[in-house]
GROMACS .gro file of C-alpha atoms in nm:
model
  474
    1MET     CA    1   0.791  -3.592  -4.369
    2ARG     CA    2   0.759  -3.799  -4.680
    3LYS     CA    3   0.544  -3.495  -4.780
    4ARG     CA    4   0.780  -3.206  -4.692
    5LYS     CA    5   1.022  -3.390  -4.896
    6TRP     CA    6   0.810  -3.396  -5.195
    7LEU     CA    7   0.720  -3.002  -5.143
    8TYR     CA    8   1.097  -2.896  -5.127
    9GLY     CA    9   1.170  -3.078  -5.440
   10MET     CA   10   0.855  -2.909  -5.607
   11ALA     CA   11   0.962  -2.616  -5.465
   12ALA     CA   12   1.324  -2.664  -5.594
   13GLY     CA   13   1.170  -2.711  -5.932
   14ALA     CA   14   0.967  -2.407  -5.922
   15MET     CA   15   1.233  -2.192  -5.870
   16LEU     CA   16   1.466  -2.321  -6.103
   17ALA     CA   17   1.152  -2.324  -6.390
   18GLY     CA   18   1.126  -1.956  -6.256
   19LEU     CA   19   1.454  -1.846  -6.342
   20LEU     CA   20   1.486  -2.017  -6.669
   21ALA     CA   21   1.215  -1.793  -6.768
   22GLY     CA   22   1.329  -1.503  -6.659
   23CYS     CA   23   1.081  -1.421  -6.421
   24GLY     CA   24   1.196  -1.631  -6.096
   25GLY     CA   25   1.392  -1.456  -5.799
   26ASN     CA   26   1.489  -1.453  -5.454
   27ASN     CA   27   1.203  -1.546  -5.238
   28ASN     CA   28   1.253  -1.211  -5.037
   29ASN     CA   29   1.170  -1.014  -5.308
   30GLY     CA   30   0.886  -0.760  -5.201
   31ALA     CA   31   0.899  -0.890  -4.851
   32SER     CA   32   0.947  -0.650  -4.603
   33SER     CA   33   0.919  -0.628  -4.214
   34ALA     CA   34   0.649  -0.377  -4.015
   35SER     CA   35   0.824  -0.097  -3.842
   36PRO     CA   36   0.680  -0.012  -3.471
   37SER     CA   37   0.431   0.270  -3.501
   38PRO     CA   38   0.199   0.460  -3.214
   39SER     CA   39  -0.075   0.182  -3.129
   40SER     CA   40  -0.396   0.171  -2.973
   41SER     CA   41  -0.531  -0.018  -2.678
   42PRO     CA   42  -0.665  -0.382  -2.754
   43SER     CA   43  -1.060  -0.436  -2.660
   44GLU     CA   44  -1.130  -0.420  -2.284
   45SER     CA   45  -1.372  -0.682  -2.340
   46ALA     CA   46  -1.402  -1.074  -2.343
   47PRO     CA   47  -1.008  -1.111  -2.375
   48ALA     CA   48  -0.890  -1.436  -2.592
   49SER     CA   49  -0.680  -1.609  -2.309
   50ALA     CA   50  -0.379  -1.792  -2.385
   51PRO     CA   51  -0.194  -2.093  -2.219
   52ALA     CA   52  -0.048  -2.009  -1.907
   53SER     CA   53   0.344  -2.030  -1.864
   54GLU     CA   54   0.627  -1.804  -1.790
   55PRO     CA   55   0.691  -1.468  -1.992
   56ALA     CA   56   0.870  -1.517  -2.297
   57LYS     CA   57   1.202  -1.411  -2.314
   58ASN     CA   58   1.389  -1.323  -2.615
   59VAL     CA   59   1.149  -1.468  -2.896
   60HIS     CA   60   1.115  -1.365  -3.244
   61LEU     CA   61   0.835  -1.458  -3.443
   62ARG     CA   62   0.831  -1.429  -3.823
   63LEU     CA   63   0.439  -1.403  -3.979
   64TYR     CA   64   0.477  -1.477  -4.356
   65THR     CA   65   0.181  -1.311  -4.534
   66PHE     CA   66   0.044  -1.172  -4.876
   67GLY     CA   67  -0.131  -0.874  -4.619
   68PRO     CA   68   0.071  -0.523  -4.727
   69GLU     CA   69   0.095  -0.289  -4.438
   70LEU     CA   70  -0.165  -0.061  -4.612
   71THR     CA   71  -0.444  -0.271  -4.572
   72TYR     CA   72  -0.326  -0.492  -4.260
   73ASN     CA   73  -0.172  -0.200  -4.035
   74TRP     CA   74   0.097  -0.411  -3.945
   75SER     CA   75   0.294  -0.174  -3.753
   76GLN     CA   76   0.036  -0.059  -3.472
   77THR     CA   77  -0.071  -0.429  -3.434
   78LEU     CA   78   0.208  -0.600  -3.397
   79LYS     CA   79   0.343  -0.321  -3.144
   80ALA     CA   80   0.013  -0.376  -2.957
   81TYR     CA   81   0.124  -0.728  -2.899
   82GLU     CA   82   0.448  -0.679  -2.827
   83ASP     CA   83   0.360  -0.411  -2.571
   84ALA     CA   84   0.140  -0.662  -2.402
   85ASN     CA   85   0.380  -0.939  -2.455
   86PRO     CA   86   0.744  -0.826  -2.321
   87GLY     CA   87   1.028  -1.038  -2.479
   88VAL     CA   88   0.867  -1.095  -2.829
   89LYS     CA   89   0.898  -0.928  -3.148
   90VAL     CA   90   0.739  -1.031  -3.402
   91GLU     CA   91   0.815  -0.950  -3.747
   92ALA     CA   92   0.586  -0.928  -4.061
   93VAL     CA   93   0.681  -1.021  -4.368
   94VAL     CA   94   0.484  -0.911  -4.636
   95LEU     CA   95   0.535  -1.175  -4.982
   96SER     CA   96   0.338  -0.916  -5.181
   97ASP     CA   97   0.362  -0.518  -5.163
   98LYS     CA   98   0.049  -0.526  -5.389
   99GLY     CA   99  -0.121  -0.817  -5.191
  100ASP     CA  100  -0.143  -1.061  -5.495
  101THR     CA  101  -0.215  -1.345  -5.310
  102GLN     CA  102  -0.061  -1.597  -5.589
  103GLU     CA  103   0.215  -1.428  -5.589
  104ALA     CA  104   0.262  -1.436  -5.190
  105MET     CA  105   0.173  -1.829  -5.213
  106LYS     CA  106   0.437  -1.897  -5.463
  107LYS     CA  107   0.699  -1.737  -5.257
  108LEU     CA  108   0.566  -1.873  -4.943
  109ASP     CA  109   0.602  -2.228  -5.065
  110LEU     CA  110   0.946  -2.161  -5.179
  111ALA     CA  111   1.065  -2.030  -4.865
  112PHE     CA  112   0.907  -2.292  -4.660
  113ALA     CA  113   1.098  -2.519  -4.915
  114SER     CA  114   1.427  -2.395  -4.826
  115LYS     CA  115   1.362  -2.407  -4.442
  116GLU     CA  116   1.332  -2.022  -4.395
  117GLU     CA  117   1.261  -1.939  -4.025
  118ILE     CA  118   0.866  -1.968  -4.038
  119ASP     CA  119   0.662  -1.941  -3.739
  120VAL     CA  120   0.361  -1.775  -3.847
  121LEU     CA  121   0.164  -1.852  -4.226
  122MET     CA  122  -0.157  -1.708  -4.341
  123PHE     CA  123  -0.314  -1.844  -4.609
  124SER     CA  124  -0.638  -1.628  -4.817
  125ASP     CA  125  -0.849  -1.904  -4.900
  126PRO     CA  126  -0.998  -2.255  -4.809
  127ALA     CA  127  -0.848  -2.423  -5.124
  128GLY     CA  128  -0.477  -2.320  -5.035
  129TYR     CA  129  -0.545  -2.375  -4.690
  130ALA     CA  130  -0.662  -2.718  -4.730
  131GLN     CA  131  -0.386  -2.789  -4.957
  132ARG     CA  132  -0.077  -2.683  -4.745
  133VAL     CA  133  -0.232  -2.878  -4.507
  134SER     CA  134  -0.185  -3.182  -4.670
  135LEU     CA  135   0.161  -3.131  -4.763
  136GLY     CA  136   0.265  -3.075  -4.386
  137MET     CA  137   0.330  -2.722  -4.375
  138ALA     CA  138   0.121  -2.626  -4.083
  139GLU     CA  139   0.095  -2.780  -3.715
  140PRO     CA  140  -0.244  -2.896  -3.571
  141LEU     CA  141  -0.335  -2.683  -3.273
  142ASP     CA  142  -0.602  -2.903  -3.125
  143ASP     CA  143  -0.329  -2.953  -2.814
  144PHE     CA  144  -0.285  -2.592  -2.821
  145ILE     CA  145  -0.633  -2.537  -2.801
  146ALA     CA  146  -0.683  -2.781  -2.502
  147GLN     CA  147  -0.440  -2.661  -2.314
  148ASP     CA  148  -0.634  -2.324  -2.391
  149GLY     CA  149  -0.947  -2.398  -2.246
  150GLY     CA  150  -1.088  -2.616  -2.512
  151TYR     CA  151  -1.271  -2.346  -2.687
  152LYS     CA  152  -1.521  -2.464  -3.004
  153VAL     CA  153  -1.362  -2.305  -3.294
  154ALA     CA  154  -1.699  -2.325  -3.437
  155GLU     CA  155  -1.846  -2.175  -3.159
  156GLU     CA  156  -1.554  -1.918  -3.100
  157TYR     CA  157  -1.510  -1.789  -3.477
  158LYS     CA  158  -1.778  -1.754  -3.747
  159VAL     CA  159  -1.562  -1.918  -4.003
  160ASP     CA  160  -1.495  -2.313  -3.874
  161THR     CA  161  -1.156  -2.415  -4.007
  162THR     CA  162  -1.165  -2.758  -3.904
  163LEU     CA  163  -1.002  -2.974  -4.206
  164ASN     CA  164  -1.058  -3.384  -4.141
  165GLY     CA  165  -1.152  -3.346  -3.802
  166LYS     CA  166  -0.844  -3.145  -3.671
  167VAL     CA  167  -0.758  -2.754  -3.638
  168TYR     CA  168  -0.477  -2.606  -3.871
  169ALA     CA  169  -0.565  -2.239  -3.819
  170LEU     CA  170  -0.773  -1.963  -3.709
  171PRO     CA  171  -0.949  -1.722  -3.878
  172GLY     CA  172  -0.906  -1.358  -3.900
  173LYS     CA  173  -1.120  -1.137  -4.075
  174PHE     CA  174  -1.471  -1.230  -4.192
  175ASN     CA  175  -1.643  -1.135  -4.542
  176PRO     CA  176  -1.915  -1.272  -4.606
  177TRP     CA  177  -2.082  -1.210  -4.956
  178TYR     CA  178  -2.396  -0.981  -4.918
  179VAL     CA  179  -2.637  -0.831  -5.123
  180MET     CA  180  -2.542  -0.420  -5.227
  181LEU     CA  181  -2.905  -0.221  -5.319
  182ASN     CA  182  -2.927   0.083  -5.477
  183LYS     CA  183  -3.154   0.282  -5.187
  184ASP     CA  184  -3.287   0.505  -5.417
  185HIS     CA  185  -3.408   0.305  -5.653
  186LEU     CA  186  -3.569   0.087  -5.369
  187ASP     CA  187  -3.751   0.403  -5.263
  188GLU     CA  188  -3.857   0.500  -5.606
  189ALA     CA  189  -4.013   0.116  -5.636
  190GLY     CA  190  -4.172   0.137  -5.284
  191LEU     CA  191  -3.969  -0.169  -5.177
  192ALA     CA  192  -3.795  -0.177  -4.835
  193VAL     CA  193  -3.448  -0.264  -4.739
  194PRO     CA  194  -3.496  -0.665  -4.702
  195THR     CA  195  -3.316  -0.825  -4.333
  196ASP     CA  196  -3.456  -1.184  -4.399
  197TRP     CA  197  -3.544  -1.263  -4.770
  198THR     CA  198  -3.534  -1.556  -5.036
  199TRP     CA  199  -3.445  -1.605  -5.356
  200GLU     CA  200  -3.815  -1.573  -5.473
  201GLU     CA  201  -3.800  -1.262  -5.330
  202TYR     CA  202  -3.484  -1.134  -5.458
  203ALA     CA  203  -3.625  -1.256  -5.821
  204ASP     CA  204  -3.931  -1.020  -5.751
  205TYR     CA  205  -3.707  -0.718  -5.616
  206ALA     CA  206  -3.505  -0.762  -5.955
  207LYS     CA  207  -3.810  -0.796  -6.172
  208ARG     CA  208  -3.950  -0.453  -6.002
  209LEU     CA  209  -3.646  -0.257  -5.972
  210THR     CA  210  -3.573  -0.332  -6.375
  211GLN     CA  211  -3.659  -0.027  -6.619
  212GLY     CA  212  -3.619   0.072  -6.990
  213GLU     CA  213  -3.493  -0.092  -7.274
  214GLY     CA  214  -3.191  -0.086  -7.514
  215ASN     CA  215  -2.894   0.066  -7.462
  216THR     CA  216  -3.054   0.273  -7.197
  217LYS     CA  217  -3.242  -0.017  -6.981
  218ARG     CA  218  -3.118  -0.053  -6.603
  219TYR     CA  219  -3.124  -0.424  -6.473
  220GLY     CA  220  -3.304  -0.562  -6.129
  221THR     CA  221  -2.944  -0.739  -6.093
  222TYR     CA  222  -2.603  -0.847  -6.195
  223PHE     CA  223  -2.436  -1.168  -6.170
  224HIS     CA  224  -2.030  -1.141  -6.200
  225GLY     CA  225  -2.032  -1.546  -6.337
  226PRO     CA  226  -1.913  -1.755  -6.394
  227GLN     CA  227  -1.653  -1.725  -6.639
  228GLY     CA  228  -1.404  -1.899  -6.746
  229GLY     CA  229  -1.466  -2.158  -6.475
  230GLY     CA  230  -1.420  -1.842  -6.206
  231TRP     CA  231  -1.685  -1.676  -6.016
  232MET     CA  232  -1.835  -2.004  -5.983
  233GLU     CA  233  -2.051  -1.883  -5.683
  234PHE     CA  234  -2.334  -1.774  -5.890
  235LEU     CA  235  -2.387  -2.109  -6.021
  236LYS     CA  236  -2.414  -2.191  -5.662
  237LEU     CA  237  -2.648  -1.943  -5.545
  238LYS     CA  238  -2.905  -2.179  -5.351
  239MET     CA  239  -2.592  -2.406  -5.245
  240MET     CA  240  -2.376  -2.159  -5.032
  241ASN     CA  241  -2.667  -2.054  -4.816
  242GLN     CA  242  -2.677  -2.399  -4.678
  243PRO     CA  243  -2.470  -2.500  -4.328
  244THR     CA  244  -2.346  -2.797  -4.512
  245ASN     CA  245  -2.251  -2.968  -4.865
  246SER     CA  246  -2.238  -2.595  -5.015
  247ASP     CA  247  -2.017  -2.681  -5.320
  248PHE     CA  248  -1.996  -2.910  -5.643
  249LEU     CA  249  -1.798  -3.184  -5.499
  250LYS     CA  250  -1.834  -3.308  -5.119
  251ALA     CA  251  -1.577  -3.352  -4.846
  252ASP     CA  252  -1.496  -3.706  -4.963
  253GLY     CA  253  -1.465  -3.547  -5.318
  254SER     CA  254  -1.750  -3.716  -5.470
  255SER     CA  255  -1.981  -3.500  -5.666
  256ASN     CA  256  -2.280  -3.308  -5.507
  257LEU     CA  257  -2.461  -3.229  -5.814
  258ASP     CA  258  -2.763  -3.410  -5.709
  259ASP     CA  259  -2.798  -3.205  -5.448
  260PRO     CA  260  -3.150  -3.016  -5.622
  261ASN     CA  261  -3.044  -2.672  -5.534
  262PHE     CA  262  -2.774  -2.678  -5.802
  263LYS     CA  263  -3.074  -2.756  -6.042
  264ALA     CA  264  -3.279  -2.476  -5.883
  265THR     CA  265  -2.979  -2.219  -5.898
  266LEU     CA  266  -2.980  -2.313  -6.288
  267GLU     CA  267  -3.342  -2.252  -6.338
  268LEU     CA  268  -3.326  -1.930  -6.088
  269ARG     CA  269  -3.120  -1.808  -6.357
  270MET     CA  270  -3.268  -1.867  -6.676
  271LYS     CA  271  -3.597  -1.769  -6.560
  272MET     CA  272  -3.394  -1.386  -6.430
  273GLU     CA  273  -3.215  -1.344  -6.748
  274LYS     CA  274  -3.456  -1.534  -6.983
  275GLU     CA  275  -3.829  -1.484  -6.882
  276ASP     CA  276  -3.819  -1.165  -6.599
  277GLN     CA  277  -3.537  -1.008  -6.843
  278SER     CA  278  -3.435  -0.883  -6.474
  279SER     CA  279  -3.078  -0.972  -6.497
  280VAL     CA  280  -2.777  -0.852  -6.724
  281PRO     CA  281  -2.735  -1.127  -7.035
  282TYR     CA  282  -2.498  -1.346  -6.994
  283THR     CA  283  -2.365  -1.297  -7.334
  284ASP     CA  284  -2.325  -0.906  -7.256
  285ILE     CA  285  -2.118  -0.993  -6.964
  286ILE     CA  286  -1.860  -1.197  -7.129
  287SER     CA  287  -1.864  -1.038  -7.506
  288GLN     CA  288  -1.813  -0.677  -7.334
  289LYS     CA  289  -1.620  -0.766  -7.025
  290LEU     CA  290  -1.851  -0.625  -6.777
  291ALA     CA  291  -1.712  -0.533  -6.443
  292TYR     CA  292  -1.922  -0.545  -6.145
  293ARG     CA  293  -1.780  -0.211  -5.962
  294ASN     CA  294  -1.865  -0.015  -6.300
  295GLN     CA  295  -2.244  -0.199  -6.348
  296PHE     CA  296  -2.344  -0.114  -5.982
  297PHE     CA  297  -2.153   0.204  -5.903
  298ASN     CA  298  -2.281   0.339  -6.243
  299GLN     CA  299  -2.659   0.223  -6.184
  300SER     CA  300  -2.682   0.007  -6.459
  301ALA     CA  301  -2.777  -0.224  -6.222
  302SER     CA  302  -2.969  -0.171  -5.874
  303MET     CA  303  -2.847  -0.473  -5.681
  304LEU     CA  304  -2.524  -0.648  -5.701
  305THR     CA  305  -2.467  -0.962  -5.504
  306ILE     CA  306  -2.107  -0.980  -5.429
  307GLY     CA  307  -1.820  -1.034  -5.134
  308SER     CA  308  -1.813  -0.805  -4.859
  309TRP     CA  309  -1.428  -0.676  -4.937
  310MET     CA  310  -1.654  -0.418  -5.105
  311ASN     CA  311  -1.684  -0.267  -4.761
  312THR     CA  312  -1.408  -0.028  -4.865
  313GLU     CA  313  -1.517   0.056  -5.187
  314ILE     CA  314  -1.888   0.071  -5.081
  315GLY     CA  315  -1.880   0.460  -5.029
  316GLY     CA  316  -1.739   0.520  -5.324
  317THR     CA  317  -1.405   0.576  -5.446
  318GLU     CA  318  -1.237   0.885  -5.660
  319THR     CA  319  -1.255   0.635  -5.971
  320LEU     CA  320  -1.595   0.519  -5.895
  321PRO     CA  321  -1.768   0.774  -5.727
  322LEU     CA  322  -2.082   0.721  -5.498
  323THR     CA  323  -2.366   0.930  -5.604
  324PHE     CA  324  -2.674   0.778  -5.446
  325HIS     CA  325  -2.810   0.603  -5.131
  326VAL     CA  326  -2.661   0.231  -5.080
  327ALA     CA  327  -2.776  -0.049  -4.825
  328VAL     CA  328  -2.669  -0.384  -4.779
  329ALA     CA  329  -2.923  -0.713  -4.742
  330PRO     CA  330  -2.790  -1.067  -4.644
  331PHE     CA  331  -2.735  -1.292  -4.850
  332PRO     CA  332  -3.072  -1.457  -4.986
  333LYS     CA  333  -3.225  -1.782  -4.842
  334ASN     CA  334  -3.376  -2.078  -5.038
  335ASN     CA  335  -3.671  -2.122  -4.817
  336ALA     CA  336  -3.870  -1.845  -4.543
  337GLY     CA  337  -3.808  -2.082  -4.267
  338ASP     CA  338  -3.410  -2.135  -4.338
  339PRO     CA  339  -3.184  -1.991  -4.095
  340VAL     CA  340  -3.105  -1.650  -4.206
  341GLY     CA  341  -2.743  -1.551  -4.297
  342TYR     CA  342  -2.548  -1.835  -4.450
  343ALA     CA  343  -2.367  -1.741  -4.716
  344PRO     CA  344  -2.018  -1.792  -4.889
  345VAL     CA  345  -1.728  -1.649  -4.690
  346THR     CA  346  -1.386  -1.553  -4.716
  347THR     CA  347  -1.102  -1.505  -4.473
  348ASP     CA  348  -0.765  -1.534  -4.336
  349TYR     CA  349  -0.662  -1.878  -4.252
  350THR     CA  350  -0.382  -1.816  -3.954
  351ALA     CA  351  -0.173  -2.122  -3.858
  352VAL     CA  352   0.165  -2.205  -3.688
  353SER     CA  353   0.426  -2.316  -3.886
  354SER     CA  354   0.509  -2.682  -3.887
  355ILE     CA  355   0.880  -2.578  -3.867
  356SER     CA  356   0.851  -2.320  -3.663
  357LYS     CA  357   1.103  -2.372  -3.331
  358ASN     CA  358   0.866  -2.141  -3.128
  359LYS     CA  359   0.529  -2.328  -3.187
  360GLU     CA  360   0.387  -2.226  -2.894
  361GLU     CA  361   0.458  -1.865  -2.830
  362ALA     CA  362   0.344  -1.897  -3.231
  363TYR     CA  363   0.016  -2.034  -3.141
  364LYS     CA  364  -0.020  -1.749  -2.864
  365PHE     CA  365  -0.017  -1.509  -3.120
  366VAL     CA  366  -0.242  -1.659  -3.344
  367ARG     CA  367  -0.511  -1.672  -3.097
  368TRP     CA  368  -0.456  -1.293  -2.981
  369TYR     CA  369  -0.415  -1.177  -3.347
  370THR     CA  370  -0.776  -1.364  -3.440
  371THR     CA  371  -0.961  -1.176  -3.154
  372GLU     CA  372  -0.828  -0.893  -2.998
  373GLY     CA  373  -0.556  -0.834  -3.238
  374GLN     CA  374  -0.857  -0.817  -3.529
  375LEU     CA  375  -1.007  -0.506  -3.290
  376VAL     CA  376  -0.630  -0.336  -3.274
  377GLN     CA  377  -0.583  -0.377  -3.659
  378ALA     CA  378  -0.918  -0.201  -3.730
  379LYS     CA  379  -0.876  -0.286  -4.092
  380ASN     CA  380  -1.126  -0.590  -4.164
  381VAL     CA  381  -1.448  -0.674  -3.981
  382PRO     CA  382  -1.370  -1.008  -3.738
  383SER     CA  383  -1.441  -1.344  -3.757
  384TRP     CA  384  -1.471  -1.353  -3.358
  385SER     CA  385  -1.765  -1.435  -3.262
  386LYS     CA  386  -1.779  -1.210  -2.929
  387VAL     CA  387  -1.747  -0.897  -3.147
  388SER     CA  388  -2.053  -0.700  -3.015
  389ASN     CA  389  -2.252  -0.429  -3.227
  390ASP     CA  390  -2.038  -0.169  -3.023
  391GLN     CA  391  -1.697  -0.303  -3.133
  392LEU     CA  392  -1.822  -0.335  -3.474
  393THR     CA  393  -1.955  -0.005  -3.529
  394PRO     CA  394  -1.609   0.158  -3.479
  395ILE     CA  395  -1.430  -0.051  -3.715
  396ILE     CA  396  -1.652  -0.049  -4.018
  397ASP     CA  397  -1.636   0.377  -3.883
  398SER     CA  398  -1.290   0.330  -4.036
  399ILE     CA  399  -1.356   0.154  -4.334
  400LEU     CA  400  -1.593   0.373  -4.441
  401ALA     CA  401  -1.341   0.694  -4.326
  402GLY     CA  402  -1.130   0.558  -4.628
  403THR     CA  403  -1.404   0.621  -4.903
  404THR     CA  404  -1.524   0.909  -5.051
  405SER     CA  405  -1.873   0.937  -4.942
  406PRO     CA  406  -1.952   0.775  -4.601
  407GLU     CA  407  -2.222   0.988  -4.560
  408LEU     CA  408  -2.463   0.791  -4.842
  409VAL     CA  409  -2.401   0.436  -4.701
  410ASP     CA  410  -2.675   0.272  -4.465
  411LYS     CA  411  -2.406   0.214  -4.196
  412ASP     CA  412  -2.679   0.014  -3.989
  413SER     CA  413  -2.793  -0.188  -4.262
  414LEU     CA  414  -2.436  -0.276  -4.369
  415ILE     CA  415  -2.310  -0.373  -3.969
  416GLN     CA  416  -2.690  -0.578  -3.923
  417THR     CA  417  -2.618  -0.767  -4.196
  418LEU     CA  418  -2.239  -0.864  -4.113
  419LEU     CA  419  -2.351  -0.902  -3.745
  420VAL     CA  420  -2.606  -1.203  -3.876
  421SER     CA  421  -2.348  -1.355  -4.128
  422LYS     CA  422  -2.211  -1.698  -4.080
  423ALA     CA  423  -1.998  -1.937  -4.295
  424SER     CA  424  -2.133  -2.243  -4.392
  425GLU     CA  425  -1.930  -2.595  -4.301
  426MET     CA  426  -1.576  -2.573  -4.547
  427ILE     CA  427  -1.514  -2.812  -4.752
  428PRO     CA  428  -1.142  -2.909  -4.834
  429ALA     CA  429  -1.064  -2.858  -5.256
  430ALA     CA  430  -1.015  -3.164  -5.424
  431SER     CA  431  -0.724  -3.165  -5.671
  432TYR     CA  432  -0.927  -3.178  -5.941
  433GLN     CA  433  -1.184  -2.891  -5.842
  434ALA     CA  434  -1.039  -2.671  -6.101
  435GLU     CA  435  -1.132  -2.910  -6.381
  436VAL     CA  436  -1.506  -2.952  -6.227
  437TYR     CA  437  -1.550  -2.607  -6.229
  438ARG     CA  438  -1.458  -2.528  -6.604
  439ALA     CA  439  -1.683  -2.811  -6.684
  440VAL     CA  440  -2.016  -2.715  -6.531
  441ASN     CA  441  -1.948  -2.344  -6.664
  442GLU     CA  442  -1.899  -2.518  -7.004
  443GLU     CA  443  -2.254  -2.656  -6.956
  444TYR     CA  444  -2.432  -2.392  -6.789
  445GLU     CA  445  -2.320  -2.181  -7.120
  446LYS     CA  446  -2.474  -2.432  -7.367
  447LEU     CA  447  -2.797  -2.349  -7.096
  448ILE     CA  448  -2.802  -1.970  -7.121
  449LEU     CA  449  -2.715  -1.966  -7.459
  450GLY     CA  450  -3.017  -2.167  -7.591
  451GLN     CA  451  -2.816  -2.532  -7.659
  452GLN     CA  452  -2.980  -2.748  -7.425
  453ASP     CA  453  -3.243  -2.723  -7.129
  454VAL     CA  454  -3.138  -2.707  -6.740
  455ASP     CA  455  -3.261  -3.134  -6.695
  456ALA     CA  456  -2.969  -3.171  -6.986
  457THR     CA  457  -2.767  -2.956  -6.801
  458VAL     CA  458  -2.773  -3.101  -6.499
  459LYS     CA  459  -2.732  -3.438  -6.655
  460ASN     CA  460  -2.405  -3.358  -6.872
  461SER     CA  461  -2.240  -3.159  -6.593
  462GLN     CA  462  -2.318  -3.466  -6.347
  463GLU     CA  463  -2.160  -3.728  -6.623
  464ARG     CA  464  -1.846  -3.480  -6.656
  465THR     CA  465  -1.772  -3.443  -6.357
  466GLN     CA  466  -1.819  -3.807  -6.239
  467GLN     CA  467  -1.569  -3.866  -6.555
  468ILE     CA  468  -1.333  -3.616  -6.403
  469ILE     CA  469  -1.339  -3.788  -6.058
  470GLU     CA  470  -1.287  -4.131  -6.157
  471ALA     CA  471  -0.977  -3.979  -6.368
  472ASN     CA  472  -0.828  -3.847  -6.091
  473LYS     CA  473  -0.872  -4.168  -5.871
  474LYS     CA  474  -0.639  -4.368  -6.122
   0.00000   0.00000   0.00000
């Protein structure tokens, strides 16, 4: 209860500050409710069960989401649920028409602090999810899951949303990182589309794909980070393909920079940029403010390691048309004997609001939405592990149909990569995580700019991280 009172005060203060700055507003600004439209039938395979109970009567659920109608197809999705559950009305309160998650989370915090009638919450990233769980915004789902057959989230879904031994949300979409490949360049070099490969093999591919010199040079790969404490995935390349301990900090908030895979990632980046000269120089990325989409679609780089949010653009767009054949490969492994598929993953954390007056009905909707509802929505690849190849294909077809040249995409390689991909154990974000990211980023810049070697970079990163941890204990 103290956490909620603190949150109310925090949000009220934020609202006042926003008003004084002239940029605040009513928390309903930009929100909208989905309206009914024709829907498709839910999948007939392996339906997700719900706790047995009498049919609901006149239940109105309010779903607070950052996802706009265009990319989440709420009209069709919610109507399908309402048709299958007479007496239940689900209203989508869209907190950002342009899908701006930061704007949406600010409005969500204010709405919660104002005690609006919120039944279902959606969070866009693990840090935001963990933070709001700690503030008491999400209801634990363990009792509902126990009544619902006692399924294991780690088995039922490709993303395990367990936090501190409890489940507070179920995952919706499944966006693993993968490698986009210029297949024409691969064919020219006599290279096959990888289905299971290591970072050593990735580096070899990049070296063999690199051509030319100067302004017309074509690089084998492009790494879009780190930048200003962001895009830190590119300094964890050999950490994020592990089932556990995939970040700079451990679950208890202690440092994980003694993991040899952190040093190995630094060595990989140095080898590819300085020795092989197969990756776009860091100085060019920063000074020229390069964009990863342009680097790949303009064929300045043959490979791009990035998140599968690119599914909606992989076939080209009006701004960046696709003029070559593109294929997809899984996130590389460290060793040949490692399991294939572990990668950084983004998802929608769909939770029951702790202040909902309809918690059981809200859970039923969350369970449906993260299983059969994903197939009805047909806008994203589902996290639900029971989705088969046959079910995934029409979803991918629908996504690719929204691009300008879907025929140039190797759909089979895309589907197979998505099917084998899986998320590592989720690590709750520490309150000082951003400070650690900035510190490690700064030490990496000293390395890549020739001001210190790898060992000094590891040592300095460890020391600065420990100082940040100690400072935040006070």
